[in-house]
Coordinates of N, CA and C and ligand atoms in Angstrom, one line a residue:
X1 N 13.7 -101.0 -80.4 CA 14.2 -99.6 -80.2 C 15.7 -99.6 -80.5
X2 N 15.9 -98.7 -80.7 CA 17.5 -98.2 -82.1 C 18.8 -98.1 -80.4
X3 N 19.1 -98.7 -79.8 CA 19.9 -98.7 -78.8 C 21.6 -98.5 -79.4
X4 N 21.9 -98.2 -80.6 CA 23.3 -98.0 -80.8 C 23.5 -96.6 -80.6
X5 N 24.6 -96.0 -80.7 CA 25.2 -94.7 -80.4 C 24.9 -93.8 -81.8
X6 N 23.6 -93.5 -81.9 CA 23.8 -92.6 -83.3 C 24.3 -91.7 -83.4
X7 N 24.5 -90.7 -82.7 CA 25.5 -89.3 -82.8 C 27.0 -89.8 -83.8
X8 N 27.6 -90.9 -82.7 CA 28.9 -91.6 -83.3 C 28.6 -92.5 -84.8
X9 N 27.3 -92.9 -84.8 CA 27.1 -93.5 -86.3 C 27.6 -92.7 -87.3
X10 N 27.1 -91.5 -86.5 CA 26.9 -90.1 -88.0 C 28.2 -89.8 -88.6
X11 N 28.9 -89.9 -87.6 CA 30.5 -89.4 -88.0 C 31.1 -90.7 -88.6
X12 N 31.1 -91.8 -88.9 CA 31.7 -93.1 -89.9 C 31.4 -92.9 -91.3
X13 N 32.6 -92.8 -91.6 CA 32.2 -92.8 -93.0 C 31.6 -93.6 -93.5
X14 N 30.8 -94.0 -94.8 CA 29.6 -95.4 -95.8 C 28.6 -95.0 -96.4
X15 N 28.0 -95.7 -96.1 CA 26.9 -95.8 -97.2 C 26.0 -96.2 -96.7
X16 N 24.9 -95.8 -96.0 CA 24.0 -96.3 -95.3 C 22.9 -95.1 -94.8
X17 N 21.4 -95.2 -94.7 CA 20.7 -94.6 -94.6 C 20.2 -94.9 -93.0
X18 N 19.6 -93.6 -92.2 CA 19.7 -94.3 -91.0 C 18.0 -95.3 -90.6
X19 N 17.0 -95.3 -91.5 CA 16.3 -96.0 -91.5 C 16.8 -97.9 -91.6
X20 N 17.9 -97.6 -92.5 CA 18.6 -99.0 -92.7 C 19.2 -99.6 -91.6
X21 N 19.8 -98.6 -91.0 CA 20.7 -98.9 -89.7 C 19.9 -99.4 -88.7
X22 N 18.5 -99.0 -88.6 CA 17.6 -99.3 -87.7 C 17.2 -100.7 -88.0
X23 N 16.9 -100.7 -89.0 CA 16.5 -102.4 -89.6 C 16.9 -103.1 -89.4
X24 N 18.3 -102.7 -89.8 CA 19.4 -104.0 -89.7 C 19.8 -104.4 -88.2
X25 N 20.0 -103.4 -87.4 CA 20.3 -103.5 -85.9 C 18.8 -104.2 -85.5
X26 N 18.0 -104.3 -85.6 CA 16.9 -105.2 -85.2 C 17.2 -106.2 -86.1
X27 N 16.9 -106.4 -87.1 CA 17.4 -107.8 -87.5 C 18.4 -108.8 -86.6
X28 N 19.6 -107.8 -86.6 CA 21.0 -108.7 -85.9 C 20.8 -109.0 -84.4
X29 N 20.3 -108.1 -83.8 CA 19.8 -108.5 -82.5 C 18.6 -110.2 -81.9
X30 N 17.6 -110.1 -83.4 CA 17.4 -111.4 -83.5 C 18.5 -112.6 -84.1
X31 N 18.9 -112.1 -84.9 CA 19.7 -113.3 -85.2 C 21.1 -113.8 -84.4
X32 N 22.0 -112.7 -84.1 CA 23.0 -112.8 -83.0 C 22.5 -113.6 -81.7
X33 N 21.0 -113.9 -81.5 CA 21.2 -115.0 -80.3 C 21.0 -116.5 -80.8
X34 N 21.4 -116.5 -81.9 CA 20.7 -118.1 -82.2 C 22.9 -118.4 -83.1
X35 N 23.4 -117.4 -83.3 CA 25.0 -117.6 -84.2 C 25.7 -116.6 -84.4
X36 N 26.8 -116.9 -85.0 CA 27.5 -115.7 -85.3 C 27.1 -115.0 -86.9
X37 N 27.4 -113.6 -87.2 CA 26.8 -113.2 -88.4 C 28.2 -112.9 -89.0
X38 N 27.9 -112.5 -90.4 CA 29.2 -112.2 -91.4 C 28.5 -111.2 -92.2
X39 N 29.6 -110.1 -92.8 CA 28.8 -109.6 -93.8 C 30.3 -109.5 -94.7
X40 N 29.5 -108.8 -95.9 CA 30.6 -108.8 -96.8 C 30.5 -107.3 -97.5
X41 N 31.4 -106.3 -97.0 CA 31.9 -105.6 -97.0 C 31.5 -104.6 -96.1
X42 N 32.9 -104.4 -95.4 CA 33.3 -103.7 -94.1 C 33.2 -102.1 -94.6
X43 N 34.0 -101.7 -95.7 CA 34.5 -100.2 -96.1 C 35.8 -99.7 -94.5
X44 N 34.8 -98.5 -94.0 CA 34.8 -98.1 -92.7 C 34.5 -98.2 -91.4
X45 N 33.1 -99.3 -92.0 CA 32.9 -99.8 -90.5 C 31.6 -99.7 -90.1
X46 N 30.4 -98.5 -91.1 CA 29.2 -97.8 -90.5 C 28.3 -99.0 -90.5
X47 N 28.7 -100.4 -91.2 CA 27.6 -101.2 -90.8 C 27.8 -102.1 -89.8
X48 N 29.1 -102.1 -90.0 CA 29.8 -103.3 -88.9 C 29.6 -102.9 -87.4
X49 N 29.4 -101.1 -87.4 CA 28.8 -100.8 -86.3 C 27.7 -101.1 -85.5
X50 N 26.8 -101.2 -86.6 CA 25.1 -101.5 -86.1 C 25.4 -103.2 -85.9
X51 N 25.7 -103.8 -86.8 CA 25.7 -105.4 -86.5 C 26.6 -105.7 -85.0
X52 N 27.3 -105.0 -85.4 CA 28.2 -105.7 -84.0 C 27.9 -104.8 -82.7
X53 N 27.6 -104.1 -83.0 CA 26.2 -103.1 -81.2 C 25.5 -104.3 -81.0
X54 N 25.0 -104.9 -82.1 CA 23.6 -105.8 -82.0 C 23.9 -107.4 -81.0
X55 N 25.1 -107.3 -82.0 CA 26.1 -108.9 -81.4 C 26.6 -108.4 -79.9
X56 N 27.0 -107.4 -79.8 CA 27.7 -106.9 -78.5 C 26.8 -107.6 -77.1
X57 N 25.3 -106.9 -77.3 CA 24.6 -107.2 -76.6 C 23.7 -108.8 -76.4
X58 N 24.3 -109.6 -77.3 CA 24.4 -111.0 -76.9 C 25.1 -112.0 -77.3
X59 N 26.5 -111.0 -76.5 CA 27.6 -111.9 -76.7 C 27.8 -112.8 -78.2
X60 N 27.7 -112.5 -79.1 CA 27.7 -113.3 -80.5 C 29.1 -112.1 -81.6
X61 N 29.1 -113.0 -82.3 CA 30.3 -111.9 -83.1 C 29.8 -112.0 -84.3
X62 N 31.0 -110.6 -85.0 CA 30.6 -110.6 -87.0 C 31.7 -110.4 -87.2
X63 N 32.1 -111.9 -88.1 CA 33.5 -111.6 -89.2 C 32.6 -110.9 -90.1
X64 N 33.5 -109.7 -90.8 CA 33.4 -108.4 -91.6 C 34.3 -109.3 -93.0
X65 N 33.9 -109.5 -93.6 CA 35.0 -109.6 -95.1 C 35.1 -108.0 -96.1
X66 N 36.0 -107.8 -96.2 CA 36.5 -107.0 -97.2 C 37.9 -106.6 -97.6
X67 N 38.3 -106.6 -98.7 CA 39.8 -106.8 -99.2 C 40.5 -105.5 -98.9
X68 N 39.7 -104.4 -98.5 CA 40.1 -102.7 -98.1 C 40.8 -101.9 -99.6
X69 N 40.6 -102.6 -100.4 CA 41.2 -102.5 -101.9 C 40.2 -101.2 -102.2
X70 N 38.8 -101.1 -102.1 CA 37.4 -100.6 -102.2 C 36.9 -101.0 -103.9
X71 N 36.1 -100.5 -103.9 CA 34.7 -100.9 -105.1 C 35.5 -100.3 -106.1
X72 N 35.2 -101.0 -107.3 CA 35.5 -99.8 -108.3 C 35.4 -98.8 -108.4
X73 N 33.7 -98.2 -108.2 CA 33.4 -97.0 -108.1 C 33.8 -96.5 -107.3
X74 N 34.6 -96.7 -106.4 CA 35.4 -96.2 -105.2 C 37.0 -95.5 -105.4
X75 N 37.4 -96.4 -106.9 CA 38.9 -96.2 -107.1 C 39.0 -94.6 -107.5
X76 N 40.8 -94.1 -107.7 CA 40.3 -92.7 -107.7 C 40.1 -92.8 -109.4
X77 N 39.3 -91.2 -109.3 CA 38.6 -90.9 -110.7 C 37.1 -91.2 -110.8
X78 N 36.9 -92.2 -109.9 CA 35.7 -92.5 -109.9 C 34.2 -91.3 -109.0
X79 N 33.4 -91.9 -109.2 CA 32.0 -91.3 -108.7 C 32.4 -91.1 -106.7
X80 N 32.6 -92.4 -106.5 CA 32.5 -92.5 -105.3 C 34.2 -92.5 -104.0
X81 N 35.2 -92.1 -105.3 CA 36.1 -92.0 -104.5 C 36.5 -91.1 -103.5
X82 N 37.1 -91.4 -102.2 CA 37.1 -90.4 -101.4 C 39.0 -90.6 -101.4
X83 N 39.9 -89.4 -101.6 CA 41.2 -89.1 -101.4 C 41.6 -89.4 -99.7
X84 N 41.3 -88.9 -98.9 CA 41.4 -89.5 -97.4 C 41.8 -91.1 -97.5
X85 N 41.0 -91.7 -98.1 CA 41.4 -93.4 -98.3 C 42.4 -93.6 -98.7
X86 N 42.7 -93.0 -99.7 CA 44.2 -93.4 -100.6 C 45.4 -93.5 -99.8
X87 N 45.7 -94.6 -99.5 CA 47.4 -95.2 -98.4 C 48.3 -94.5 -99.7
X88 N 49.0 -94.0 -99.5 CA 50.2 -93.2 -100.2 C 51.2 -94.5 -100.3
X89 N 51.3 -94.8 -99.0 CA 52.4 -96.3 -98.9 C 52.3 -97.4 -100.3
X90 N 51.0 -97.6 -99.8 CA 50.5 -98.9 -100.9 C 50.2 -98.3 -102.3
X91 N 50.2 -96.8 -102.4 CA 49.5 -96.4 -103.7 C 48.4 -96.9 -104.4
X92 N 47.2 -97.0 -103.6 CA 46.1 -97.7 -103.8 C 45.0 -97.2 -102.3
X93 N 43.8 -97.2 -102.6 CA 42.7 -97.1 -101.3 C 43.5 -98.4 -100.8
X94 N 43.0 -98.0 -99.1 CA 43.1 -98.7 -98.3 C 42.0 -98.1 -96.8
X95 N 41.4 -99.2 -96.7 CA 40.0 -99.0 -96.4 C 40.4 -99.4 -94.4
X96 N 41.1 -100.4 -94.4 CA 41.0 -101.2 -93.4 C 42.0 -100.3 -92.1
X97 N 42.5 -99.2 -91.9 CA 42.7 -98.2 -90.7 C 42.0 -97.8 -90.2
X98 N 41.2 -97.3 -91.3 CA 39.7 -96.8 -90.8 C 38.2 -97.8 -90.0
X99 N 38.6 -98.7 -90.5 CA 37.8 -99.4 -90.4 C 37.9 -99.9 -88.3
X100 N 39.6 -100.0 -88.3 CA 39.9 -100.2 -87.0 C 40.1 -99.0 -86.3
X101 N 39.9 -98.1 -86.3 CA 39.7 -96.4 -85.9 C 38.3 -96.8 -85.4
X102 N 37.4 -97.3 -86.1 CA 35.7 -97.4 -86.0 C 35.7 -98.5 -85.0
X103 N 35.9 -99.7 -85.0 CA 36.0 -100.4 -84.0 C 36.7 -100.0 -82.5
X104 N 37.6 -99.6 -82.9 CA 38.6 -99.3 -81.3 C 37.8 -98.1 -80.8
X105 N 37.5 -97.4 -81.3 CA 36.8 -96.1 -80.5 C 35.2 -96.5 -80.2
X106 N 34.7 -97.2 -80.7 CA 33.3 -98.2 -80.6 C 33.7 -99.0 -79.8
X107 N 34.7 -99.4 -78.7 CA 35.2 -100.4 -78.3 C 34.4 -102.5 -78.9
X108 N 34.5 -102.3 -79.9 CA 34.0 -103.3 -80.3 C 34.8 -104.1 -81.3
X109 N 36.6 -103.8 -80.8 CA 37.4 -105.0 -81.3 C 37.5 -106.3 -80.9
X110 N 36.5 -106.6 -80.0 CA 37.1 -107.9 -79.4 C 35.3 -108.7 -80.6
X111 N 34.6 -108.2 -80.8 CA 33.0 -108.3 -81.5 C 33.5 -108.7 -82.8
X112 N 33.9 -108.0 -83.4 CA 34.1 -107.6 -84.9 C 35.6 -108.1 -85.5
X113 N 35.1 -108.8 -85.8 CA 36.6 -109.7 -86.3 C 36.9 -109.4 -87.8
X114 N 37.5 -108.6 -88.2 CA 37.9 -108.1 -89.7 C 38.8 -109.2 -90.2
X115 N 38.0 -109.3 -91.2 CA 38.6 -111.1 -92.7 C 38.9 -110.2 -93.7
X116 N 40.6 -109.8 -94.0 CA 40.8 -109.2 -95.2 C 41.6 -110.2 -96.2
X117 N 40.5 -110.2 -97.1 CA 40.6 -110.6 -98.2 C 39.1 -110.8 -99.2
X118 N 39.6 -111.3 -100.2 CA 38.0 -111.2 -101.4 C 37.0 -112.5 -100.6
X119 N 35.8 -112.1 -100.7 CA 35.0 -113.1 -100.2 C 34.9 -114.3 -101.3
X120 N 35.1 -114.4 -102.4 CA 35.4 -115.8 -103.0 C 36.0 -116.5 -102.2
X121 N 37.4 -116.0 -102.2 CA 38.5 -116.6 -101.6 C 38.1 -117.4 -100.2
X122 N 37.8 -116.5 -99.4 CA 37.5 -116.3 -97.8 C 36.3 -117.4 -97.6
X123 N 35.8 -117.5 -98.7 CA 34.6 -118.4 -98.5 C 34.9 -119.8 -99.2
X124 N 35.6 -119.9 -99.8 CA 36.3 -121.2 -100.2 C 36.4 -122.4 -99.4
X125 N 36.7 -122.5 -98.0 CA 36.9 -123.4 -97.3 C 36.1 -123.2 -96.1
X126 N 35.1 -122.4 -96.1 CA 34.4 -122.0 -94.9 C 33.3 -123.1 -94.4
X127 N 33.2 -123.2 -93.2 CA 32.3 -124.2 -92.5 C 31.3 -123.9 -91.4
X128 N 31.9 -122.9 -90.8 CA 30.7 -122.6 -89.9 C 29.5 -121.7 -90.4
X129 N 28.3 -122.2 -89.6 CA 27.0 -121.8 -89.9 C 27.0 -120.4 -89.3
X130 N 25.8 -119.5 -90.3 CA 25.9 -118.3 -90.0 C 24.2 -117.6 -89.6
X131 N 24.0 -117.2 -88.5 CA 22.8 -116.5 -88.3 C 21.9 -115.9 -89.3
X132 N 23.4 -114.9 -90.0 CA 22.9 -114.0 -91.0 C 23.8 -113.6 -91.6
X133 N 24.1 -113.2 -92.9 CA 24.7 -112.6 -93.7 C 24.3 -111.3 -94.5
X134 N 25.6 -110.6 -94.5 CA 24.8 -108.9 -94.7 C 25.7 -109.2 -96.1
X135 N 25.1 -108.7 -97.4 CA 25.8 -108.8 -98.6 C 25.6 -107.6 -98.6
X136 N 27.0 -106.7 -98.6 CA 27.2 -105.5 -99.4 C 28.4 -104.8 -99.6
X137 N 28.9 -105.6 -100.4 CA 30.1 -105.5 -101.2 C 30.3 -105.3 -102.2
X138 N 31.2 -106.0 -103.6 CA 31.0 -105.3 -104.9 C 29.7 -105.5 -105.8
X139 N 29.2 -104.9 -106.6 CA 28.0 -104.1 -107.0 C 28.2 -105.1 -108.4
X140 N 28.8 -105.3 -109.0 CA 28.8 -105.7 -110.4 C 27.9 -107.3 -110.2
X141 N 27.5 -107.4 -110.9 CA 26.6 -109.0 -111.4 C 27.2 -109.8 -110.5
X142 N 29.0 -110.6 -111.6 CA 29.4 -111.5 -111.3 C 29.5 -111.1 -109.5
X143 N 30.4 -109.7 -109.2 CA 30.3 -110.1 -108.1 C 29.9 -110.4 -106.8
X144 N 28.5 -109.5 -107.0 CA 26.7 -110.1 -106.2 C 26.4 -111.6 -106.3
X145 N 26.3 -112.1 -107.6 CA 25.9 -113.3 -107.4 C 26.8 -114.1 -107.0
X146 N 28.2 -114.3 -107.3 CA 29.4 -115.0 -106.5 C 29.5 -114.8 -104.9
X147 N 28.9 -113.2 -104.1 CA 28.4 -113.6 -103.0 C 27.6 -114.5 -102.6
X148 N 26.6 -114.2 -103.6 CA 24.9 -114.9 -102.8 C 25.2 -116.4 -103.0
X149 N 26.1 -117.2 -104.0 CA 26.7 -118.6 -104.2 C 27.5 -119.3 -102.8
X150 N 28.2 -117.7 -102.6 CA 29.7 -118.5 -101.4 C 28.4 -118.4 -100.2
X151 N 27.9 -117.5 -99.7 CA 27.7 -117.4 -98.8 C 26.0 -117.5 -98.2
X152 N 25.4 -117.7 -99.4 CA 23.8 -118.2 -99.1 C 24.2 -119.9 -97.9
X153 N 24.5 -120.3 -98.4 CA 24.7 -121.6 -98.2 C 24.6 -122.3 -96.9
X154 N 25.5 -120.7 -96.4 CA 26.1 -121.5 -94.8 C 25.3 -120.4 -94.1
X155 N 23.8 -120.8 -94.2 CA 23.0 -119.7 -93.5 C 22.0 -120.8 -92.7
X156 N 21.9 -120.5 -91.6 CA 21.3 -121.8 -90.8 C 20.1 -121.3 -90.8
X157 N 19.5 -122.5 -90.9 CA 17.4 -122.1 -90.5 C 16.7 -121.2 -89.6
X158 N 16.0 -120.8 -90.4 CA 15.9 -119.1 -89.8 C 16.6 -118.1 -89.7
X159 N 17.4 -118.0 -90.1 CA 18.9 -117.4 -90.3 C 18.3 -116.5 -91.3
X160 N 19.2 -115.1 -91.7 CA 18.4 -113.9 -92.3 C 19.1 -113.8 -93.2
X161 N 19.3 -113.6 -94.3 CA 19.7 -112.9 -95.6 C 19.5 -111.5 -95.8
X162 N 20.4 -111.1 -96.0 CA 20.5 -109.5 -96.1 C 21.1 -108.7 -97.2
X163 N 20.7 -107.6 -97.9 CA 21.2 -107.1 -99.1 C 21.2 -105.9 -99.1
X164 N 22.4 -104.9 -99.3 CA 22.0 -103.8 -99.5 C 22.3 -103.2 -100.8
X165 N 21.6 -101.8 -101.1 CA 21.3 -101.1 -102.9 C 20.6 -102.0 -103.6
X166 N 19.4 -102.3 -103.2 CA 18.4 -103.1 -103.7 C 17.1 -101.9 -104.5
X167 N 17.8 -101.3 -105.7 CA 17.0 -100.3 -106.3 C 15.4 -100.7 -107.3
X168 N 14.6 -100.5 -106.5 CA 13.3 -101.2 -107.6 C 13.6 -100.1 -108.6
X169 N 13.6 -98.8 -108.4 CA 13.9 -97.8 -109.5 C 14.9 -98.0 -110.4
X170 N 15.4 -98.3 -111.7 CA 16.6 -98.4 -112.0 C 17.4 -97.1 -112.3
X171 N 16.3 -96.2 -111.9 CA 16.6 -94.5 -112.4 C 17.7 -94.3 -110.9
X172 N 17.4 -94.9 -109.8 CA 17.8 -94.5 -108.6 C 19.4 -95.5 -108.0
X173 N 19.5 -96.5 -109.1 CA 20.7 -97.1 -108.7 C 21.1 -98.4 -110.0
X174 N 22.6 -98.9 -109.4 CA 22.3 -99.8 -110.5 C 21.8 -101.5 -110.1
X175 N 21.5 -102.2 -110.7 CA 20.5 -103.2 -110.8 C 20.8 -104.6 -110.6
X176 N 22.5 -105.0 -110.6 CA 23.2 -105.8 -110.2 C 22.8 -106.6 -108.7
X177 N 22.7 -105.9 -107.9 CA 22.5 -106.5 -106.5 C 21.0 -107.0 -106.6
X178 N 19.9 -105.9 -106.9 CA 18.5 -106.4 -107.2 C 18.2 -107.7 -108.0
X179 N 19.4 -107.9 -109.1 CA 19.0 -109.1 -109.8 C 19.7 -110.8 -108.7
X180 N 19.9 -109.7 -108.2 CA 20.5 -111.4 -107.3 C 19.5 -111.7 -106.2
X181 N 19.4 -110.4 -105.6 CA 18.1 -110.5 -104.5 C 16.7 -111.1 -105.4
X182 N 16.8 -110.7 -106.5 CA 15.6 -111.5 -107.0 C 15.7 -113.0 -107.3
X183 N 17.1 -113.4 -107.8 CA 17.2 -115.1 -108.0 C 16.9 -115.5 -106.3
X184 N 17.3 -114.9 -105.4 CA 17.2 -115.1 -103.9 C 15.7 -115.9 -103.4
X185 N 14.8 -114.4 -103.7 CA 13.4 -114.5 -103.8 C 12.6 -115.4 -104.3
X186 N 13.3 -115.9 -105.6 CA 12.8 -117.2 -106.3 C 13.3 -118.1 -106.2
X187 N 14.1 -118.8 -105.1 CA 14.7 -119.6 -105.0 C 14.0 -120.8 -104.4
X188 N 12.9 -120.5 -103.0 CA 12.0 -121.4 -102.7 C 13.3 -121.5 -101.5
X189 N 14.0 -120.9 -101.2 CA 15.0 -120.9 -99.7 C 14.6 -120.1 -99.2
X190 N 13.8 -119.4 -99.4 CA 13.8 -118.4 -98.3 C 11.8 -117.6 -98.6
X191 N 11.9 -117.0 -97.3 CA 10.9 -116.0 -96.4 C 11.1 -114.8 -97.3
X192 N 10.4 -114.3 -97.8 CA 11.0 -112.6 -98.6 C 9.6 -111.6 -97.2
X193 N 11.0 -111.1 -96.6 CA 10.7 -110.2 -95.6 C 10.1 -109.0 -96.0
X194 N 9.7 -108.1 -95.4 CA 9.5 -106.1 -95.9 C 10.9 -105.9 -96.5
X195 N 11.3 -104.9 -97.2 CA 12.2 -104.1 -97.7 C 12.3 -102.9 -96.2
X196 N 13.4 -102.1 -96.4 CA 13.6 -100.8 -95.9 C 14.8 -100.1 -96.5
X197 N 13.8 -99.4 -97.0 CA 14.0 -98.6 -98.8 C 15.1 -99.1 -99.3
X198 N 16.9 -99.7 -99.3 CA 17.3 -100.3 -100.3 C 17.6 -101.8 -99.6
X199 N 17.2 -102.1 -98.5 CA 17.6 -103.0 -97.6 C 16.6 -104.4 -98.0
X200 N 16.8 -105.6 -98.8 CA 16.4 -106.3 -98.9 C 16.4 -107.2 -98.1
X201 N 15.3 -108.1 -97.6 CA 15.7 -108.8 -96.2 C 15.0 -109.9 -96.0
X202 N 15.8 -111.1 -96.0 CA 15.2 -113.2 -96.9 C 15.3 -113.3 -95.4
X203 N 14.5 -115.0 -94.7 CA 14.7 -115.8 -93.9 C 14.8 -116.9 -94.7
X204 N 15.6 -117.1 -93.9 CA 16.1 -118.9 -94.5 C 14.9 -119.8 -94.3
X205 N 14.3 -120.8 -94.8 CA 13.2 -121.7 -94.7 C 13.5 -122.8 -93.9
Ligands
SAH301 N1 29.0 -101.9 -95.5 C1 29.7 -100.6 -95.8 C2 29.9 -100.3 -97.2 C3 30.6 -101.3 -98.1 S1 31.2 -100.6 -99.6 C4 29.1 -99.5 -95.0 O1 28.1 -99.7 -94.3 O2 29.5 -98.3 -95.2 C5 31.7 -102.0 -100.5 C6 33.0 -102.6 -99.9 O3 33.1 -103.9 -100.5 C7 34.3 -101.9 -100.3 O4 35.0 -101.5 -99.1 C8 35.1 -102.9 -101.2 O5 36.5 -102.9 -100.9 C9 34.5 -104.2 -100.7 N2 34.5 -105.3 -101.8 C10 34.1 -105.2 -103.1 N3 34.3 -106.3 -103.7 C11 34.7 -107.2 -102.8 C12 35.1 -108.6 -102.8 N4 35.0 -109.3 -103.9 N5 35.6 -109.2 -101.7 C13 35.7 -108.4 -100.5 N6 35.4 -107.1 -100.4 C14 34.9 -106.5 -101.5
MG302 MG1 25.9 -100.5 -99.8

């Protein structure tokens, strides 16, 4: 049962469907009692919401990676850019105010531990084992599968893999994330869970 604050979901800005939010918040509630979770990309916060409600409620945390730079399709000119984002200071999106606006009024800054910088980088020297990992960050090939490389890895047994914009339609999105969820699926590491409609969803073996 969906125990996060949906009214307050609705107003965060992202990218998320509220069937997804339901999935995933049951997901993280199993996995937040066995570790801590990570995902990779924060934006504003609408997922870090549901994962870290989930963590909240057993005592477990989620480092959030994201550089607050935003997606390409995000930059201005783009499809998906929003002007609100744009830091005037930095002359560039900057994602990460908002993102702590979403946590502090969710009182869930002490949960959600925001990692800014690129998850290459961030995952370079990383060691601790992770419950679950939420991939949804940059969209292009290299960048998908350079997630699912840093961060498959340090996923402990039983531990969940997670993916979002997983379009079987290619009419309905683009195909970059799907093709990694697919090397995922064939990898012989993992459980290939249900879907919930873009939400791809592995157990570790
Ligand atoms: N999970 C969010 C949406 C994330 S949008 C929600 O629920 O609303 C994708 C985010 O990934 C953007 O904020 C962008 O800045 C970030 N991003 C893209 N490529 C990245 C990379 N290589 N490292 C870290 N963050 C990245
Ligand atoms: Mg997404």
């Amino acid at each position: 049962m969906m125990t996060i604050d949906i009214a307050r979901w609705r107003t965060i800005k992202g990218f998320m469907h509220e069937e997804e939010a339901q999935r995933l918040y049951d997901i993280s509630l199993d996995a937040s009692l066995k570790g801590p979770i990570l995902e990779i990309g924060s934006y504003c916060g609408k997922s870090a919401f549901v994962i870290g409600s989930a963590c909240e409620k057993n005592d477990s945390i989620l480092f959030s990676i994201d550089h607050h730079k935003g997606s390409e399709e995000q930059q201005p000119g783009e499809e998906y850019h929003d002007p609100d984002l744009f830091d005037s200071r930095l002359k560039r999106v900057n994602t990460l105010p908002f993102l702590q606006q979403t946590l502090s009024a969710a009182g869930l800054d002490d949960i959600v531990i925001p990692v800014v910088g690129s998850s290459a980088q961030v995952g370079r020297f990383w060691q601790t084992q992770l419950s679950m990992v939420f991939i949804d960050g940059g969209h292009s090939y290299e960048t998908a599968l350079s997630d699912y490389r840093t961060w498959a890895k340090q996923i402990m047994p039983d531990g969940y893999l997670v993916f979002h914009d997983i379009f079987l339609n290619p009419e309905e999105g683009g195909q970059a994330p799907r093709q990694v969820y697919d090397l995922a699926c064939q990898s012989n590491d993992f459980q290939v869970l249900e879907m919930t409609n873009t939400l791809g969803v592995l157990k570790k073996k």
